[in-house]
């Protein structure tokens, strides 16, 4: 059993030329291609495996402003509006709903942290409401427990990880773009130091503009053109249960477990932040960048195994452009979930929400969350090669802000006014120390 995902049909080969080539058809790549196609660009979206098959279908589905790092908050607010705009254009909601997100806690320090964030967020127009004991108990009635407090964010919501990226990819084609699955981008062709084309396993696509939105594969691809991108991935495991549990919140977070309604009426279950770190060449070589991250989050990170090493997505070796690459050997990252973490998650969920006790498990899966040293993405058009834009390192926050990241990428490619400030997303920030700058959420 693995994460459910909608499959779509696409052409088998790319065209020989394009205005822009987007590499990677996760939520960021499909969104970037969508906004470029809507702007009239002849865009080609390349996916080595299947659209949305990696982390974009393996996440919770939350689309939130609540508890966002200040550097991401404006992009989060824009993204909520863009989910609605894209859904209206596509003719499908993408499972997006402003159902509200509920946070409950019995930890006074955690509650105070939420209150501190809320004081900041309300100052910039975010609707976030602290809950006292009585209100928390009422909204968390499905738990049958009393709570010291919580947060209710009524304008935040969820979307459908199983369908969102594939349906947006179909919209790219509706707007005249090309989407090609099972077609790995092996590298770049350069002319006078600028982008001139993308070398794929099915030929070269001539272009002067490329977007690297390859998720966990981005750093190894950029290594081929001598661009250093500090990136590490953590393996997170979760599961889903079927329909049948009545009276549960659509999206609930507690420290022991978080629960999210899925489009089929079932629920996704996960433990926030809990993940395994599988060693890889990239992670070991970039360890110095990630020391602040590990220092902040060591309590929820566990040592992993050799799955990631053998998958090769964080390799630092050079590959030949006329031979199969690691991306063709492993089309889709589908790591084995941690049985121990799955059992713990299910046990906690059924203890928290009695309505789940008799509902069967429908799927279990794991995914690799690619992160930057500070937990904030890189979205940058000035990384060393003119014509190359990087949008990766979404650090577990990417699904909800995917539409906004895609729009911001399109702004950069087209040279138009960006929808939000971009300075905080520059790759060059990692040339300086990151101590004390790690995202809190």
Short mmCIF file of N, CA and C in Angstrom, two decimals, residues 87-201:
data_model
loop_
_atom_site.label_atom_id
_atom_site.label_comp_id
_atom_site.label_asym_id
_atom_site.label_seq_id
_atom_site.Cartn_x
_atom_site.Cartn_y
_atom_site.Cartn_z
N UNK A 87 -8.55 26.59 -9.00
CA UNK A 87 -9.70 25.70 -9.00
C UNK A 87 -10.82 26.21 -9.89
N UNK A 88 -11.07 27.52 -9.84
CA UNK A 88 -12.12 28.10 -10.68
C UNK A 88 -11.78 27.96 -12.16
N UNK A 89 -10.51 28.17 -12.51
CA UNK A 89 -10.09 28.06 -13.91
C UNK A 89 -10.12 26.61 -14.38
N UNK A 90 -9.69 25.70 -13.51
CA UNK A 90 -9.61 24.30 -13.90
C UNK A 90 -10.98 23.64 -13.95
N UNK A 91 -11.92 24.18 -13.15
CA UNK A 91 -13.24 23.57 -13.09
C UNK A 91 -13.32 22.44 -12.09
N UNK A 92 -12.38 22.43 -11.17
CA UNK A 92 -12.33 21.42 -10.11
C UNK A 92 -11.70 22.09 -8.90
N UNK A 93 -12.23 21.86 -7.73
CA UNK A 93 -11.72 22.53 -6.53
C UNK A 93 -10.33 22.07 -6.12
N UNK A 94 -9.83 20.99 -6.71
CA UNK A 94 -8.55 20.40 -6.32
C UNK A 94 -8.59 19.90 -4.87
N UNK A 95 -9.81 19.73 -4.38
CA UNK A 95 -9.98 19.32 -2.99
C UNK A 95 -9.74 20.45 -2.01
N UNK A 96 -9.57 21.69 -2.54
CA UNK A 96 -9.26 22.81 -1.66
C UNK A 96 -10.51 23.30 -0.95
N UNK A 97 -10.38 23.49 0.34
CA UNK A 97 -11.47 23.99 1.16
C UNK A 97 -10.90 24.77 2.32
N UNK A 98 -11.45 25.95 2.57
CA UNK A 98 -11.05 26.72 3.75
C UNK A 98 -11.84 26.21 4.95
N UNK A 99 -11.54 24.98 5.32
CA UNK A 99 -12.27 24.31 6.39
C UNK A 99 -11.83 24.75 7.78
N UNK A 100 -10.72 25.47 7.85
CA UNK A 100 -10.16 25.85 9.14
C UNK A 100 -9.26 24.76 9.70
N UNK A 101 -8.24 25.18 10.43
CA UNK A 101 -7.30 24.26 11.07
C UNK A 101 -7.40 24.43 12.58
N UNK A 102 -7.41 23.32 13.29
CA UNK A 102 -7.58 23.33 14.74
C UNK A 102 -6.31 22.78 15.41
N UNK A 103 -5.77 23.54 16.35
CA UNK A 103 -4.61 23.13 17.14
C UNK A 103 -5.04 23.05 18.60
N UNK A 104 -4.73 21.95 19.27
CA UNK A 104 -5.07 21.76 20.68
C UNK A 104 -3.84 21.35 21.46
N UNK A 105 -3.76 21.79 22.72
CA UNK A 105 -2.58 21.47 23.52
C UNK A 105 -2.90 21.55 25.01
N UNK A 106 -2.13 20.78 25.79
CA UNK A 106 -2.12 20.89 27.24
C UNK A 106 -0.77 21.38 27.75
N UNK A 107 0.05 21.86 26.82
CA UNK A 107 1.39 22.35 27.14
C UNK A 107 1.35 23.88 27.14
N UNK A 108 1.55 24.48 28.31
CA UNK A 108 1.43 25.94 28.41
C UNK A 108 2.48 26.66 27.57
N UNK A 109 3.68 26.09 27.47
CA UNK A 109 4.72 26.72 26.66
C UNK A 109 4.34 26.71 25.18
N UNK A 110 3.76 25.60 24.73
CA UNK A 110 3.32 25.51 23.34
C UNK A 110 2.20 26.51 23.07
N UNK A 111 1.27 26.61 23.97
CA UNK A 111 0.15 27.55 23.82
C UNK A 111 0.67 28.98 23.78
N UNK A 112 1.62 29.30 24.63
CA UNK A 112 2.18 30.64 24.63
C UNK A 112 2.93 30.92 23.33
N UNK A 113 3.60 29.90 22.78
CA UNK A 113 4.25 30.08 21.49
C UNK A 113 3.26 30.41 20.40
N UNK A 114 2.11 29.73 20.40
CA UNK A 114 1.06 30.03 19.43
C UNK A 114 0.52 31.44 19.63
N UNK A 115 0.35 31.83 20.90
CA UNK A 115 -0.17 33.16 21.19
C UNK A 115 0.80 34.24 20.72
N UNK A 116 2.10 33.99 20.91
CA UNK A 116 3.10 34.95 20.45
C UNK A 116 3.05 35.09 18.95
N UNK A 117 2.96 33.95 18.25
CA UNK A 117 2.85 34.01 16.79
C UNK A 117 1.57 34.75 16.39
N UNK A 118 0.48 34.49 17.09
CA UNK A 118 -0.79 35.12 16.76
C UNK A 118 -0.75 36.63 16.90
N UNK A 119 -0.05 37.12 17.91
CA UNK A 119 0.06 38.58 18.07
C UNK A 119 0.76 39.21 16.88
N UNK A 120 1.79 38.53 16.39
CA UNK A 120 2.46 39.00 15.17
C UNK A 120 1.55 38.89 13.96
N UNK A 121 0.90 37.73 13.79
CA UNK A 121 0.13 37.46 12.57
C UNK A 121 -1.09 38.36 12.45
N UNK A 122 -1.76 38.61 13.56
CA UNK A 122 -2.94 39.50 13.49
C UNK A 122 -2.53 40.90 13.07
N UNK A 123 -1.28 41.27 13.37
CA UNK A 123 -0.78 42.58 12.95
C UNK A 123 -0.59 42.70 11.45
N UNK A 124 -0.53 41.56 10.75
CA UNK A 124 -0.42 41.59 9.29
C UNK A 124 -1.68 41.02 8.63
N UNK A 125 -2.77 40.97 9.39
CA UNK A 125 -4.07 40.66 8.80
C UNK A 125 -4.47 39.20 8.76
N UNK A 126 -3.78 38.32 9.47
CA UNK A 126 -4.14 36.91 9.47
C UNK A 126 -5.20 36.65 10.55
N UNK A 127 -6.22 35.90 10.20
CA UNK A 127 -7.29 35.56 11.13
C UNK A 127 -6.88 34.31 11.92
N UNK A 128 -6.37 34.51 13.12
CA UNK A 128 -5.96 33.41 13.99
C UNK A 128 -6.55 33.68 15.37
N UNK A 129 -7.21 32.69 15.96
CA UNK A 129 -7.98 32.89 17.18
C UNK A 129 -7.53 31.93 18.27
N UNK A 130 -7.09 32.48 19.37
CA UNK A 130 -6.70 31.66 20.51
C UNK A 130 -7.96 31.10 21.18
N UNK A 131 -7.86 29.86 21.64
CA UNK A 131 -8.97 29.19 22.30
C UNK A 131 -8.64 28.97 23.77
N UNK A 132 -9.58 29.34 24.62
CA UNK A 132 -9.44 29.03 26.03
C UNK A 132 -9.88 27.60 26.30
N UNK A 133 -9.89 27.23 27.57
CA UNK A 133 -10.21 25.86 27.95
C UNK A 133 -11.58 25.43 27.44
N UNK A 134 -12.58 26.27 27.65
CA UNK A 134 -13.94 25.91 27.25
C UNK A 134 -14.07 25.79 25.74
N UNK A 135 -13.51 26.77 25.00
CA UNK A 135 -13.60 26.74 23.54
C UNK A 135 -12.81 25.57 22.96
N UNK A 136 -11.65 25.29 23.52
CA UNK A 136 -10.84 24.17 23.04
C UNK A 136 -11.57 22.85 23.24
N UNK A 137 -12.21 22.69 24.39
CA UNK A 137 -12.96 21.46 24.65
C UNK A 137 -14.12 21.31 23.68
N UNK A 138 -14.78 22.42 23.36
CA UNK A 138 -15.93 22.37 22.45
C UNK A 138 -15.48 22.00 21.04
N UNK A 139 -14.45 22.65 20.54
CA UNK A 139 -13.98 22.35 19.18
C UNK A 139 -13.31 20.98 19.11
N UNK A 140 -12.75 20.55 20.22
CA UNK A 140 -12.11 19.24 20.26
C UNK A 140 -12.98 18.17 20.90
N UNK A 141 -14.30 18.33 20.78
CA UNK A 141 -15.22 17.39 21.44
C UNK A 141 -15.01 15.95 21.00
N UNK A 142 -14.55 15.74 19.77
CA UNK A 142 -14.34 14.39 19.27
C UNK A 142 -13.27 13.64 20.05
N UNK A 143 -12.42 14.37 20.76
CA UNK A 143 -11.38 13.72 21.55
C UNK A 143 -11.90 13.23 22.89
N UNK A 144 -12.99 13.83 23.37
CA UNK A 144 -13.52 13.48 24.69
C UNK A 144 -12.61 13.92 25.81
N UNK A 145 -11.70 14.85 25.54
CA UNK A 145 -10.74 15.31 26.54
C UNK A 145 -10.91 16.80 26.81
N UNK A 146 -10.38 17.23 27.95
CA UNK A 146 -10.27 18.64 28.23
C UNK A 146 -8.89 19.12 27.76
N UNK A 147 -8.83 20.36 27.31
CA UNK A 147 -7.59 20.94 26.81
C UNK A 147 -7.35 22.29 27.47
N UNK A 148 -6.09 22.58 27.72
CA UNK A 148 -5.78 23.87 28.32
C UNK A 148 -6.01 25.02 27.34
N UNK A 149 -5.85 24.75 26.07
CA UNK A 149 -6.05 25.81 25.08
C UNK A 149 -5.76 25.33 23.68
N UNK A 150 -5.81 26.27 22.74
CA UNK A 150 -5.56 25.91 21.36
C UNK A 150 -5.66 27.11 20.45
N UNK A 151 -5.69 26.84 19.17
CA UNK A 151 -5.80 27.86 18.13
C UNK A 151 -6.79 27.38 17.08
N UNK A 152 -7.58 28.31 16.57
CA UNK A 152 -8.47 28.04 15.45
C UNK A 152 -8.14 29.04 14.36
N UNK A 153 -7.78 28.55 13.17
CA UNK A 153 -7.46 29.43 12.04
C UNK A 153 -8.52 29.21 10.96
N UNK A 154 -9.60 29.97 10.97
CA UNK A 154 -10.76 29.66 10.13
C UNK A 154 -10.56 29.84 8.63
N UNK A 155 -9.60 30.65 8.19
CA UNK A 155 -9.44 30.87 6.75
C UNK A 155 -8.41 29.95 6.12
N UNK A 156 -7.74 29.14 6.93
CA UNK A 156 -6.82 28.15 6.40
C UNK A 156 -7.59 26.89 6.00
N UNK A 157 -6.92 25.96 5.32
CA UNK A 157 -7.67 24.79 4.89
C UNK A 157 -6.80 23.65 4.41
N UNK A 158 -7.38 22.83 3.57
CA UNK A 158 -6.71 21.64 3.04
C UNK A 158 -7.02 21.52 1.55
N UNK A 159 -6.17 20.78 0.85
CA UNK A 159 -6.41 20.40 -0.55
C UNK A 159 -6.09 18.91 -0.66
N UNK A 160 -6.31 18.35 -1.84
CA UNK A 160 -6.21 16.90 -2.03
C UNK A 160 -4.86 16.52 -2.62
N UNK A 161 -3.94 15.95 -1.83
CA UNK A 161 -2.63 15.58 -2.38
C UNK A 161 -2.70 14.53 -3.48
N UNK A 162 -3.75 13.72 -3.49
CA UNK A 162 -3.85 12.65 -4.48
C UNK A 162 -4.19 13.18 -5.87
N UNK A 163 -4.83 14.36 -5.96
CA UNK A 163 -5.35 14.83 -7.23
C UNK A 163 -4.82 16.18 -7.67
N UNK A 164 -4.31 16.99 -6.74
CA UNK A 164 -4.00 18.38 -7.06
C UNK A 164 -2.96 18.51 -8.16
N UNK A 165 -1.78 17.92 -7.99
CA UNK A 165 -0.73 18.08 -9.00
C UNK A 165 -1.14 17.51 -10.35
N UNK A 166 -1.74 16.29 -10.42
CA UNK A 166 -2.16 15.79 -11.73
C UNK A 166 -3.19 16.68 -12.42
N UNK A 167 -4.14 17.22 -11.67
CA UNK A 167 -5.16 18.06 -12.30
C UNK A 167 -4.58 19.39 -12.77
N UNK A 168 -3.62 19.94 -12.03
CA UNK A 168 -2.96 21.17 -12.48
C UNK A 168 -2.14 20.88 -13.74
N UNK A 169 -1.50 19.70 -13.80
CA UNK A 169 -0.75 19.33 -15.00
C UNK A 169 -1.68 19.24 -16.21
N UNK A 170 -2.87 18.70 -16.01
CA UNK A 170 -3.84 18.65 -17.11
C UNK A 170 -4.21 20.06 -17.55
N UNK A 171 -4.28 20.99 -16.60
CA UNK A 171 -4.59 22.38 -16.95
C UNK A 171 -3.45 23.03 -17.72
N UNK A 172 -2.21 22.63 -17.43
CA UNK A 172 -1.07 23.12 -18.22
C UNK A 172 -1.29 22.78 -19.69
N UNK A 173 -1.71 21.55 -19.95
CA UNK A 173 -1.96 21.13 -21.33
C UNK A 173 -3.15 21.86 -21.93
N UNK A 174 -4.17 22.11 -21.12
CA UNK A 174 -5.34 22.85 -21.60
C UNK A 174 -4.94 24.25 -22.08
N UNK A 175 -3.95 24.84 -21.40
CA UNK A 175 -3.50 26.19 -21.75
C UNK A 175 -2.38 26.18 -22.79
N UNK A 176 -2.15 25.03 -23.43
CA UNK A 176 -1.20 24.98 -24.54
C UNK A 176 0.18 24.49 -24.18
N UNK A 177 0.43 24.13 -22.93
CA UNK A 177 1.73 23.62 -22.54
C UNK A 177 1.86 22.13 -22.83
N UNK A 178 3.08 21.63 -22.71
CA UNK A 178 3.38 20.22 -22.94
C UNK A 178 3.83 19.59 -21.62
N UNK A 179 3.28 18.45 -21.29
CA UNK A 179 3.67 17.69 -20.11
C UNK A 179 4.15 16.32 -20.59
N UNK A 180 5.34 15.92 -20.16
CA UNK A 180 5.90 14.64 -20.57
C UNK A 180 6.36 13.88 -19.33
N UNK A 181 5.77 12.71 -19.11
CA UNK A 181 6.16 11.85 -18.00
C UNK A 181 7.18 10.81 -18.48
N UNK A 182 7.85 10.18 -17.53
CA UNK A 182 8.87 9.17 -17.86
C UNK A 182 9.93 9.72 -18.80
N UNK A 183 10.31 10.95 -18.53
CA UNK A 183 11.33 11.62 -19.36
C UNK A 183 12.25 12.42 -18.44
N UNK A 184 13.38 11.84 -18.09
CA UNK A 184 14.31 12.49 -17.17
C UNK A 184 15.10 13.57 -17.88
N UNK A 185 15.26 14.70 -17.20
CA UNK A 185 16.18 15.74 -17.65
C UNK A 185 17.55 15.42 -17.09
N UNK A 186 18.50 15.14 -17.97
CA UNK A 186 19.83 14.71 -17.53
C UNK A 186 20.75 15.88 -17.22
N UNK A 187 20.55 17.01 -17.90
CA UNK A 187 21.44 18.14 -17.68
C UNK A 187 21.10 19.30 -18.57
N UNK A 188 21.96 20.32 -18.54
CA UNK A 188 21.75 21.54 -19.30
C UNK A 188 22.78 21.68 -20.41
N UNK A 189 22.33 22.27 -21.52
CA UNK A 189 23.26 22.76 -22.54
C UNK A 189 23.43 24.25 -22.33
N UNK A 190 24.67 24.71 -22.38
CA UNK A 190 24.97 26.12 -22.18
C UNK A 190 25.62 26.70 -23.43
N UNK A 191 25.37 27.98 -23.65
CA UNK A 191 26.02 28.71 -24.74
C UNK A 191 26.42 30.08 -24.19
N UNK A 192 27.71 30.37 -24.24
CA UNK A 192 28.23 31.61 -23.67
C UNK A 192 27.85 31.73 -22.20
N UNK A 193 27.82 30.62 -21.51
CA UNK A 193 27.53 30.61 -20.08
C UNK A 193 26.07 30.69 -19.72
N UNK A 194 25.17 30.75 -20.73
CA UNK A 194 23.74 30.87 -20.48
C UNK A 194 23.02 29.59 -20.88
N UNK A 195 21.82 29.42 -20.35
CA UNK A 195 21.01 28.27 -20.71
C UNK A 195 20.70 28.29 -22.19
N UNK A 196 20.91 27.15 -22.85
CA UNK A 196 20.58 27.02 -24.27
C UNK A 196 19.68 25.82 -24.54
N UNK A 197 19.58 24.92 -23.58
CA UNK A 197 18.74 23.74 -23.80
C UNK A 197 18.77 22.81 -22.62
N UNK A 198 17.87 21.84 -22.64
CA UNK A 198 17.82 20.79 -21.63
C UNK A 198 18.06 19.46 -22.32
N UNK A 199 19.03 18.71 -21.81
CA UNK A 199 19.32 17.38 -22.34
C UNK A 199 18.44 16.39 -21.61
N UNK A 200 17.59 15.69 -22.35
CA UNK A 200 16.72 14.69 -21.74
C UNK A 200 17.07 13.31 -22.28
N UNK A 201 16.52 12.29 -21.69
CA UNK A 201 16.75 10.93 -22.19
C UNK A 201 16.09 10.72 -23.54
#
